[in-house]
Amino acid sequence: GAVVSQHPSRVICKSGTSVKIECRSLDFQATTMFWYRQFPKQSLMLMATSNEGSKATYEQGVEKDKFLINHASLTLSTLTVTSAHPEDSSFYICSPGASGGAATQYFGPGTRLTVL
Amino acid sequence: GENVEQHPSTLSVQEGDSAVIKCTYSDSASNYFPWYKQELGKGPQLIIDIRSNVGEKKDQRIAVTLNKTAKHFSLHITETQPEDSAVYFCAASPQQAGTALIFGKGTTLSVSS
């Protein structure tokens, strides 16, 4: 399957700071990137969908000014949590998608964010 | 939009028994149904998937069945082993470009030896 990496794997930050999470598609040209978050003991919830070179589309209830997504290349997408607060503590997972929509969906290993 | 229901939320079996997890979906346009296994602190790993042009797919101890008329699909694990213990998620998608997977709430499977 596709190889997807995320960095960092876990991060602890103080309230009010910004955190950047990188997602790399190592063997796959990701024209689309899906960002999910997962709270403890819950399912994956889609946050936003980004297409390479264009603005991301955010799901209802997800603040686009708080969760900044950049998808500048076919192998790299970043999610920046701005002015993080304790309620943003969660497991963030990316999933690259190919054009045509026929490809199997693989996921990154996730980033555990803890905001103190 | 799509809504995926998954049952049961927890499932405990003895080693060697079979485990069955069931999901239903609402959007008749969905045509791709993957199953993921997630271990604590890790991202979801694809274990098997099925597309709407087939009714059943098997890979060693794992099988998935799909009933498009009834809009439900199931995961079957035979001869369960302790290492099968994890959270399992079903998902559905129309599999068009730019369309994300919608997940069920997950099933925590515990296999005791």
Short mmCIF file of C-alpha atoms in Angstrom, two decimals:
data_model
loop_
_atom_site.label_atom_id
_atom_site.label_comp_id
_atom_site.label_asym_id
_atom_site.label_seq_id
_atom_site.Cartn_x
_atom_site.Cartn_y
_atom_site.Cartn_z
CA GLY A 1 0.00 0.00 0.00
CA ALA A 2 0.84 3.68 -0.11
CA VAL A 3 3.45 4.95 2.33
CA VAL A 4 2.33 7.99 4.30
CA SER A 5 4.39 9.71 6.98
CA GLN A 6 3.48 12.35 9.53
CA HIS A 7 5.71 14.57 11.61
CA PRO A 8 5.84 14.98 14.49
CA SER A 9 4.30 11.81 15.89
CA ARG A 10 3.45 13.60 19.11
CA VAL A 11 3.69 17.17 20.32
CA ILE A 12 2.95 18.93 23.57
CA CYS A 13 2.52 22.68 23.52
CA LYS A 14 1.32 25.51 25.68
CA SER A 15 -2.07 27.08 25.18
CA GLY A 16 -1.93 29.94 22.68
CA THR A 17 0.93 28.60 20.59
CA SER A 18 0.74 27.30 17.02
CA VAL A 19 1.67 23.80 15.93
CA LYS A 20 2.45 22.59 12.42
CA ILE A 21 1.87 18.98 11.39
CA GLU A 22 3.42 17.66 8.19
CA CYS A 23 2.00 14.85 6.09
CA ARG A 24 4.07 13.32 3.32
CA SER A 25 2.94 10.90 0.66
CA LEU A 26 6.19 9.06 -0.03
CA ASP A 27 5.30 6.90 -3.03
CA PHE A 28 2.07 8.37 -4.26
CA GLN A 29 1.06 11.63 -5.92
CA ALA A 30 -1.57 13.07 -3.64
CA THR A 31 -3.74 15.43 -5.66
CA THR A 32 -6.10 15.47 -2.68
CA MET A 33 -5.37 15.34 1.04
CA PHE A 34 -7.94 14.52 3.68
CA TRP A 35 -7.34 15.63 7.26
CA TYR A 36 -9.14 13.85 10.07
CA ARG A 37 -9.09 14.20 13.82
CA GLN A 38 -9.95 11.60 16.38
CA PHE A 39 -10.83 12.26 20.01
CA PRO A 40 -10.24 9.50 22.58
CA LYS A 41 -12.46 6.46 22.12
CA GLN A 42 -14.19 8.08 19.14
CA SER A 43 -14.19 7.60 15.40
CA LEU A 44 -12.33 9.58 12.76
CA MET A 45 -14.02 12.83 11.84
CA LEU A 46 -13.20 14.59 8.59
CA MET A 47 -11.93 18.12 9.17
CA ALA A 48 -11.06 19.31 5.70
CA THR A 49 -10.20 18.31 2.16
CA SER A 50 -7.44 20.03 0.23
CA ASN A 51 -6.48 19.84 -3.40
CA GLU A 52 -2.93 20.52 -4.53
CA GLY A 53 -2.49 24.18 -5.32
CA SER A 54 -5.91 25.34 -4.20
CA LYS A 55 -7.76 26.27 -1.03
CA ALA A 56 -9.03 23.62 1.35
CA THR A 57 -12.70 22.84 1.89
CA TYR A 58 -13.64 22.63 5.57
CA GLU A 59 -16.36 20.56 7.17
CA GLN A 60 -19.12 22.24 9.09
CA GLY A 61 -17.96 23.31 12.53
CA VAL A 62 -14.25 23.35 11.66
CA GLU A 63 -12.77 26.87 11.78
CA LYS A 64 -10.72 27.53 8.66
CA ASP A 65 -8.83 30.36 10.32
CA LYS A 66 -7.79 28.10 13.19
CA PHE A 67 -6.80 25.05 11.18
CA LEU A 68 -4.66 26.25 8.30
CA ILE A 69 -4.03 23.73 5.57
CA ASN A 70 -1.36 24.07 2.91
CA HIS A 71 -1.10 21.61 0.05
CA ALA A 72 1.64 23.12 -2.05
CA SER A 73 2.92 19.93 -3.67
CA LEU A 74 1.77 16.44 -4.59
CA THR A 75 3.80 14.92 -1.78
CA LEU A 76 3.40 17.35 1.10
CA SER A 77 0.48 18.83 2.99
CA THR A 78 0.63 20.69 6.29
CA LEU A 79 -1.95 21.38 8.96
CA THR A 80 -1.25 24.27 11.31
CA VAL A 81 -3.27 24.55 14.49
CA THR A 82 -3.14 28.23 15.36
CA SER A 83 -3.54 29.56 18.89
CA ALA A 84 -4.06 26.05 20.20
CA HIS A 85 -6.26 25.46 23.24
CA PRO A 86 -6.72 22.37 25.41
CA GLU A 87 -9.90 21.43 23.51
CA ASP A 88 -7.77 21.07 20.35
CA SER A 89 -5.92 18.18 21.98
CA SER A 90 -6.60 15.25 19.69
CA PHE A 91 -5.12 12.71 17.28
CA TYR A 92 -4.70 14.23 13.82
CA ILE A 93 -4.46 11.89 10.84
CA CYS A 94 -3.93 12.61 7.16
CA SER A 95 -4.95 10.52 4.18
CA PRO A 96 -3.80 11.21 0.62
CA GLY A 97 -6.10 10.71 -2.32
CA ALA A 98 -5.33 10.35 -6.02
CA SER A 99 -7.13 11.93 -8.94
CA GLY A 100 -9.84 9.73 -10.37
CA GLY A 101 -10.95 8.57 -6.95
CA ALA A 102 -10.36 4.91 -7.69
CA ALA A 103 -7.41 4.41 -5.39
CA THR A 104 -7.56 2.69 -2.03
CA GLN A 105 -7.41 5.09 0.90
CA TYR A 106 -4.40 4.87 3.18
CA PHE A 107 -3.72 6.81 6.34
CA GLY A 108 -0.73 8.34 8.03
CA PRO A 109 0.42 7.14 11.45
CA GLY A 110 -1.18 10.15 13.14
CA THR A 111 0.04 13.02 15.31
CA ARG A 112 -0.94 13.19 18.96
CA LEU A 113 -1.38 16.84 19.97
CA THR A 114 -1.61 17.73 23.64
CA VAL A 115 -2.26 21.36 24.54
CA LEU A 116 -1.54 22.28 28.14
CA GLY B 1 -24.77 13.04 3.08
CA GLU B 2 -23.58 9.56 3.92
CA ASN B 3 -24.20 8.08 7.38
CA VAL B 4 -22.56 4.85 8.51
CA GLU B 5 -23.81 2.86 11.49
CA GLN B 6 -21.63 0.15 13.04
CA HIS B 7 -22.49 -2.61 15.50
CA PRO B 8 -21.58 -3.82 18.02
CA SER B 9 -19.50 -1.16 19.76
CA THR B 10 -17.64 -3.82 21.76
CA LEU B 11 -17.12 -7.50 21.06
CA SER B 12 -15.38 -10.06 23.24
CA VAL B 13 -14.55 -13.52 21.91
CA GLN B 14 -12.42 -16.47 22.90
CA GLU B 15 -9.34 -17.26 20.85
CA GLY B 16 -10.30 -19.43 17.91
CA ASP B 17 -13.88 -18.17 17.73
CA SER B 18 -15.26 -16.08 14.88
CA ALA B 19 -16.07 -12.39 15.12
CA VAL B 20 -18.61 -10.54 13.01
CA ILE B 21 -18.99 -6.76 12.78
CA LYS B 22 -21.84 -5.21 10.84
CA CYS B 23 -22.30 -1.83 9.19
CA THR B 24 -25.13 -0.11 7.39
CA TYR B 25 -24.93 2.94 5.16
CA SER B 26 -27.47 5.42 3.89
CA ASP B 27 -26.19 6.80 0.55
CA SER B 28 -27.02 4.50 -2.35
CA ALA B 29 -24.27 6.24 -4.36
CA SER B 30 -21.60 4.74 -2.10
CA ASN B 31 -19.66 2.05 -3.89
CA TYR B 32 -16.48 1.57 -1.88
CA PHE B 33 -16.44 -0.08 1.55
CA PRO B 34 -13.10 -0.50 3.35
CA TRP B 35 -12.40 -1.89 6.80
CA TYR B 36 -9.61 -0.58 9.01
CA LYS B 37 -7.88 -1.92 12.09
CA GLN B 38 -6.55 0.63 14.54
CA GLU B 39 -4.22 -0.19 17.38
CA LEU B 40 -3.72 2.17 20.28
CA GLY B 41 -1.79 5.30 19.29
CA LYS B 42 -1.52 4.35 15.62
CA GLY B 43 -3.21 5.36 12.41
CA PRO B 44 -5.86 3.11 10.82
CA GLN B 45 -4.54 0.22 8.74
CA LEU B 46 -6.54 -1.06 5.81
CA ILE B 47 -7.29 -4.76 6.26
CA ILE B 48 -9.77 -5.43 3.46
CA ASP B 49 -12.05 -3.52 1.14
CA ILE B 50 -14.87 -4.28 -1.24
CA ARG B 51 -16.36 -2.44 -4.16
CA SER B 52 -19.99 -2.58 -5.17
CA ASN B 53 -19.45 -4.83 -8.16
CA VAL B 54 -18.72 -7.81 -5.89
CA GLY B 55 -20.71 -9.37 -3.04
CA GLU B 56 -17.95 -11.04 -1.07
CA LYS B 57 -14.19 -10.88 -0.74
CA LYS B 58 -11.87 -13.03 1.32
CA ASP B 59 -8.27 -12.71 2.42
CA GLN B 60 -7.08 -15.59 4.60
CA ARG B 61 -8.97 -15.30 7.93
CA ILE B 62 -10.76 -12.11 6.96
CA ALA B 63 -13.81 -11.77 4.74
CA VAL B 64 -16.20 -8.97 3.88
CA THR B 65 -19.71 -9.33 2.49
CA LEU B 66 -21.79 -6.64 0.85
CA ASN B 67 -25.54 -6.43 0.30
CA LYS B 68 -26.21 -3.33 -1.79
CA THR B 69 -29.96 -3.81 -1.80
CA ALA B 70 -30.09 -3.74 1.98
CA LYS B 71 -27.21 -1.24 2.21
CA HIS B 72 -25.18 -3.26 4.65
CA PHE B 73 -21.78 -4.87 4.75
CA SER B 74 -20.04 -7.06 7.29
CA LEU B 75 -16.56 -8.05 8.41
CA HIS B 76 -15.92 -11.66 9.36
CA ILE B 77 -12.79 -12.76 11.18
CA THR B 78 -12.34 -16.49 11.66
CA GLU B 79 -9.99 -18.31 14.02
CA THR B 80 -9.42 -15.15 16.03
CA GLN B 81 -6.10 -14.61 17.75
CA PRO B 82 -5.13 -12.28 20.61
CA GLU B 83 -3.29 -10.06 18.13
CA ASP B 84 -6.61 -9.40 16.41
CA SER B 85 -7.58 -7.33 19.47
CA ALA B 86 -7.98 -3.72 18.28
CA VAL B 87 -10.59 -1.19 17.22
CA TYR B 88 -12.13 -1.90 13.83
CA PHE B 89 -13.77 0.76 11.69
CA CYS B 90 -15.95 0.37 8.64
CA ALA B 91 -16.25 3.18 6.13
CA ALA B 92 -18.13 4.06 2.97
CA SER B 93 -17.54 6.40 0.07
CA PRO B 94 -18.76 7.08 -3.47
CA GLN B 95 -15.06 6.85 -4.39
CA GLN B 96 -15.15 9.85 -6.64
CA ALA B 97 -12.18 12.17 -6.75
CA GLY B 98 -12.16 14.46 -3.75
CA THR B 99 -14.72 12.46 -1.77
CA ALA B 100 -13.63 11.40 1.70
CA LEU B 101 -14.49 8.24 3.57
CA ILE B 102 -17.25 8.39 6.16
CA PHE B 103 -16.52 6.16 9.14
CA GLY B 104 -18.62 4.11 11.49
CA LYS B 105 -18.11 4.65 15.22
CA GLY B 106 -15.85 1.65 15.61
CA THR B 107 -15.91 -1.75 17.30
CA THR B 108 -13.49 -2.66 20.07
CA LEU B 109 -12.65 -6.33 19.59
CA SER B 110 -11.08 -8.21 22.49
CA VAL B 111 -9.79 -11.73 21.91
CA SER B 112 -8.93 -13.60 25.07
CA SER B 113 -6.68 -16.65 25.14
#
